[in-house]
Amino acid sequence: MSIPMCWTELNERKIVDPELIQEMENIVKKIQERLKAVFDRQKSYADLKRRDIEYSVGDKVFLKVSPWKKILRFDRKGKLSPRYIGLYVIIERIGQVAYHLALPSELQKIHDVFHISMLRRYKYDHSHVISTEDIEIRPDLSYEEERVKMVKELRNKRVPLVKVL
C-alpha cells in the first residue's frame, strides 16, 4: 500500500486503515523532531553572538535612526546622515525589551517607546562636554584657534586637535 504524499491526493477515498493513520503520525513526529533539532542548532549559533543588554531608569542612550525610506528623516539625507541621534534619558522599562524615552518636542511625531535594539548606551567622556564660557566670539563671528597636538597624520593630511580660545 502506497502512502499518499499529500492529504489532497486522497480524493474521495475514506481513510479507514488505522495503520495508515499511525504511520502518518509517526512521519509527522519524525519531521517535528528534525525541525526542532535544526532550530536548536541554529539557536546555539545565534546565541554565541547575542549579548544581553539591560538599561536602568535614568540611563542616557542614543537612538538609532532608521535608514528606511518614507520614515521621518533627521537632519541630513544620504550616507552622511547620522546613525544615532540625541542623548535621551530612559524614563521607564516596559516589558523585557522595550524602554520609554524622554524625547524633545521636535520628535513628538514619533512614538516614545523603543525596542532595545534601537538604543545604544552613552558612555560619558569629558571631551564631549564643551564649556561655553571659554569660547570668545568676536563681533564678526570669528574666533581664535590654538593647536594643541596632532591627533592623526595621514599621507598628505594632518588632523589637528584644535582648542578654541
Short mmCIF file of C-alpha atoms in Angstrom, two decimals, residues 25-146:
data_model
loop_
_atom_site.label_atom_id
_atom_site.label_comp_id
_atom_site.label_asym_id
_atom_site.label_seq_id
_atom_site.Cartn_x
_atom_site.Cartn_y
_atom_site.Cartn_z
CA GLU A 25 1.50 10.32 12.80
CA ASN A 26 4.97 8.75 13.06
CA ILE A 27 6.13 10.62 9.96
CA VAL A 28 4.81 13.92 11.34
CA LYS A 29 6.54 13.30 14.71
CA LYS A 30 9.82 12.50 12.94
CA ILE A 31 9.60 15.70 10.89
CA GLN A 32 8.85 17.75 14.03
CA GLU A 33 11.86 16.23 15.84
CA ARG A 34 14.16 17.04 12.92
CA LEU A 35 12.85 20.61 12.71
CA LYS A 36 13.40 21.05 16.45
CA ALA A 37 16.98 19.75 16.13
CA VAL A 38 17.69 22.21 13.30
CA PHE A 39 16.09 25.06 15.28
CA ASP A 40 18.17 24.25 18.38
CA ARG A 41 21.38 24.11 16.33
CA GLN A 42 20.71 27.48 14.70
CA LYS A 43 19.76 28.96 18.08
CA SER A 44 23.06 27.82 19.58
CA TYR A 45 24.95 29.57 16.75
CA ALA A 46 22.95 32.77 17.21
CA ASP A 47 23.37 32.74 21.00
CA LEU A 48 27.16 32.84 20.65
CA LYS A 49 26.95 36.36 19.18
CA ARG A 50 24.00 37.59 21.22
CA ARG A 51 24.54 39.61 24.36
CA ASP A 52 22.01 40.58 26.97
CA ILE A 53 21.65 44.33 27.26
CA GLU A 54 19.78 45.99 30.08
CA TYR A 55 19.34 49.64 30.87
CA SER A 56 18.12 51.15 34.10
CA VAL A 57 15.88 54.15 34.63
CA GLY A 58 17.88 57.35 34.28
CA ASP A 59 20.48 55.93 31.88
CA LYS A 60 21.37 58.07 28.88
CA VAL A 61 21.12 56.47 25.45
CA PHE A 62 21.40 57.31 21.78
CA LEU A 63 18.52 56.46 19.45
CA LYS A 64 19.23 54.60 16.21
CA VAL A 65 17.94 56.44 13.16
CA SER A 66 16.13 54.18 10.75
CA PRO A 67 17.74 54.10 7.29
CA TRP A 68 14.48 53.12 5.57
CA LYS A 69 12.75 55.41 3.14
CA LYS A 70 9.43 57.10 3.88
CA ILE A 71 10.29 57.38 7.56
CA LEU A 72 10.86 60.65 9.37
CA ARG A 73 14.33 61.88 8.46
CA PHE A 74 16.64 63.52 10.98
CA ASP A 75 18.96 66.30 9.90
CA ARG A 76 20.50 65.15 6.57
CA LYS A 77 19.79 62.62 3.84
CA GLY A 78 22.09 60.02 2.40
CA LYS A 79 25.16 58.31 3.70
CA LEU A 80 26.30 61.35 5.68
CA SER A 81 23.17 61.28 7.82
CA PRO A 82 23.75 60.37 11.47
CA ARG A 83 23.22 56.76 12.52
CA TYR A 84 22.37 57.66 16.11
CA ILE A 85 20.76 60.84 17.34
CA GLY A 86 20.37 62.70 20.58
CA LEU A 87 21.12 61.89 24.11
CA TYR A 88 17.88 60.79 25.71
CA VAL A 89 17.07 59.68 29.23
CA ILE A 90 15.23 56.43 29.93
CA ILE A 91 12.04 57.11 31.88
CA GLU A 92 10.84 53.55 32.42
CA ARG A 93 11.24 49.97 31.29
CA ILE A 94 8.27 48.44 29.52
CA GLY A 95 8.37 44.65 29.34
CA GLN A 96 11.58 42.72 28.73
CA VAL A 97 12.93 44.57 25.69
CA ALA A 98 11.22 47.97 25.43
CA TYR A 99 12.05 51.32 27.01
CA HIS A 100 10.18 54.61 27.33
CA LEU A 101 12.40 57.61 26.48
CA ALA A 102 12.05 61.30 27.26
CA LEU A 103 12.00 62.82 23.76
CA PRO A 104 12.14 66.56 22.96
CA SER A 105 9.22 68.40 21.39
CA GLU A 106 10.78 68.21 17.89
CA LEU A 107 10.24 64.45 17.93
CA GLN A 108 6.63 64.49 19.07
CA LYS A 109 5.55 62.70 15.86
CA ILE A 110 7.47 59.61 16.96
CA HIS A 111 6.19 57.09 19.48
CA ASP A 112 8.38 57.31 22.59
CA VAL A 113 8.70 53.57 23.33
CA PHE A 114 11.60 51.82 21.60
CA HIS A 115 12.94 48.28 21.31
CA ILE A 116 16.29 47.65 22.94
CA SER A 117 17.92 47.07 19.53
CA MET A 118 17.21 50.72 18.62
CA LEU A 119 19.21 52.06 21.59
CA ARG A 120 22.92 52.48 22.28
CA ARG A 121 24.38 53.23 25.69
CA TYR A 122 26.06 56.61 26.18
CA LYS A 123 29.48 56.39 27.79
CA TYR A 124 30.47 59.62 29.48
CA ASP A 125 33.56 61.26 28.05
CA HIS A 126 34.82 64.57 29.44
CA SER A 127 35.83 65.68 25.93
CA HIS A 128 32.14 65.67 24.94
CA VAL A 129 31.44 68.48 27.38
CA ILE A 130 32.33 71.89 25.98
CA SER A 131 32.09 74.81 28.31
CA THR A 132 30.55 77.81 26.60
CA GLU A 133 32.26 80.26 28.93
CA ASP A 134 35.71 79.64 27.42
CA ILE A 135 34.63 80.46 23.87
CA GLU A 136 35.08 84.10 22.96
CA ILE A 137 33.31 85.05 19.76
CA ARG A 138 34.29 88.34 18.18
CA PRO A 139 31.73 90.77 16.74
CA ASP A 140 32.46 89.50 13.22
CA LEU A 141 31.52 85.96 14.45
CA SER A 142 35.07 84.62 14.26
CA TYR A 143 37.16 83.01 16.96
CA GLU A 144 40.81 82.18 17.59
CA GLU A 145 42.03 78.60 17.37
CA GLU A 146 45.06 77.24 19.18
#
